[in-house]
XYZ file of C-alpha atoms in Angstrom:
133
model
C -17.000 11.927 21.715
C -13.730 11.764 19.810
C -14.044 12.014 16.047
C -12.298 9.148 14.273
C -9.940 9.994 11.447
C -10.407 7.803 8.411
C -7.250 5.944 7.440
C -6.391 3.855 4.416
C -4.080 0.861 4.845
C -1.488 -0.283 2.326
C 0.527 -3.489 2.612
C 4.306 -3.102 2.401
C 7.008 -5.709 1.859
C 10.094 -4.794 3.887
C 13.474 -6.320 3.151
C 16.794 -5.931 4.919
C 19.603 -6.123 2.366
C 23.400 -6.040 2.751
C 23.313 -2.321 1.834
C 20.260 -1.213 3.818
C 16.535 -1.644 3.273
C 13.954 -1.840 0.497
C 10.225 -1.237 0.979
C 7.859 -2.186 -1.837
C 4.092 -1.780 -1.780
C 2.305 -5.081 -2.389
C -0.569 -3.721 -4.506
C 1.644 -1.155 -6.251
C 4.802 -3.092 -7.194
C 6.336 -0.145 -9.043
C 6.447 1.886 -5.813
C 9.762 1.191 -4.143
C 11.807 3.017 -1.530
C 15.442 2.287 -0.707
C 17.597 3.585 2.107
C 20.504 2.820 4.369
C 18.632 2.805 7.691
C 15.132 1.531 8.259
C 13.917 4.932 9.456
C 15.274 6.599 6.310
C 13.617 3.974 4.097
C 10.267 4.423 5.861
C 10.496 8.190 5.268
C 11.141 7.609 1.551
C 8.303 5.071 1.381
C 5.860 7.608 2.831
C 6.956 10.196 0.253
C 6.697 7.734 -2.658
C 3.243 6.594 -1.536
C 1.989 10.163 -1.024
C 3.237 11.260 -4.450
C 1.520 8.284 -6.071
C -1.800 8.762 -4.271
C -1.901 12.532 -4.778
C -1.138 12.047 -8.475
C -3.980 9.617 -9.144
C -6.313 10.957 -11.827
C -9.830 11.658 -10.594
C -11.243 8.951 -12.874
C -8.660 6.287 -12.053
C -9.271 2.945 -10.360
C -10.938 3.301 -6.985
C -8.549 3.759 -4.086
C -9.644 0.383 -2.758
C -7.721 -1.248 -5.638
C -4.503 -0.194 -3.878
C -5.461 -0.751 -0.253
C -4.913 -3.887 1.784
C -6.957 -6.916 0.806
C -4.531 -9.641 1.864
C -0.889 -10.217 2.660
C 1.187 -12.631 0.581
C 1.945 -16.005 2.091
C 4.941 -16.109 4.399
C 8.230 -15.970 2.556
C 11.046 -18.255 3.666
C 13.492 -15.326 3.572
C 14.300 -14.334 7.177
C 15.181 -10.803 5.987
C 11.649 -10.096 4.710
C 8.647 -9.007 6.759
C 5.359 -7.271 6.036
C 3.873 -4.174 7.570
C 0.938 -1.865 7.007
C 1.254 1.808 6.130
C -1.743 3.880 7.159
C -2.539 7.168 5.460
C -5.115 9.820 6.268
C -7.569 11.031 3.630
C -5.306 13.930 2.660
C -2.383 11.495 2.012
C -0.021 13.725 3.992
C 3.231 11.751 4.367
C 3.835 13.420 7.755
C 0.665 11.760 9.087
C 1.464 8.287 7.735
C 2.288 5.525 10.182
C 3.974 2.141 9.860
C 2.173 -0.703 11.642
C 3.775 -4.059 12.325
C 1.643 -7.149 12.499
C 2.265 -10.384 14.340
C -0.013 -13.402 13.996
C -1.855 -14.778 16.997
C 0.513 -17.083 18.815
C 1.560 -18.103 22.322
C 3.393 -15.358 24.273
C 6.848 -16.920 23.831
C 6.374 -17.073 20.067
C 5.172 -13.456 19.967
C 8.277 -12.386 21.917
C 10.499 -14.317 19.487
C 8.814 -12.759 16.431
C 8.959 -9.271 17.957
C 12.660 -9.760 18.711
C 13.300 -10.868 15.138
C 11.422 -7.819 13.847
C 13.420 -5.508 16.135
C 16.648 -7.081 14.865
C 15.598 -6.565 11.231
C 14.755 -2.900 11.719
C 18.004 -2.123 13.535
C 20.779 -0.886 11.288
C 24.173 -2.450 11.795
C 26.853 -0.765 9.704
C 29.482 -3.062 8.261
C 32.816 -2.522 9.918
C 35.539 -1.411 7.577
C 38.900 -3.060 8.020
C 41.431 -0.569 9.284
C 44.238 -0.471 6.653
C 46.706 0.744 9.285
C 46.053 -2.168 11.639
């Protein structure tokens, strides 16, 4: 029998901006990570979350105060999406994982939403105008 590893889940608001990405934790609004690529921003988000969780005083609010209870209502901004960050009990950022969620929908709608998510997480660098051209 495989032993299950306990994981805590934290909701994250992901935003694609003109300069890169911003990830903010829903239940910890002061925790923010910024980066140029999505992968870089996820790495920073894991580090920020780990530092916060490892620094919690022993007599602070229970960990459940920071874990997922609900996701905010859908935002009209097409550059914003939500994900879940899972952390093991030791809060090691190298063991954290980003999980994407899609609501139950017909297959064509799921494909469309997955395509939109893939587009948002793909970094497209702005092309600089060549001054010699």
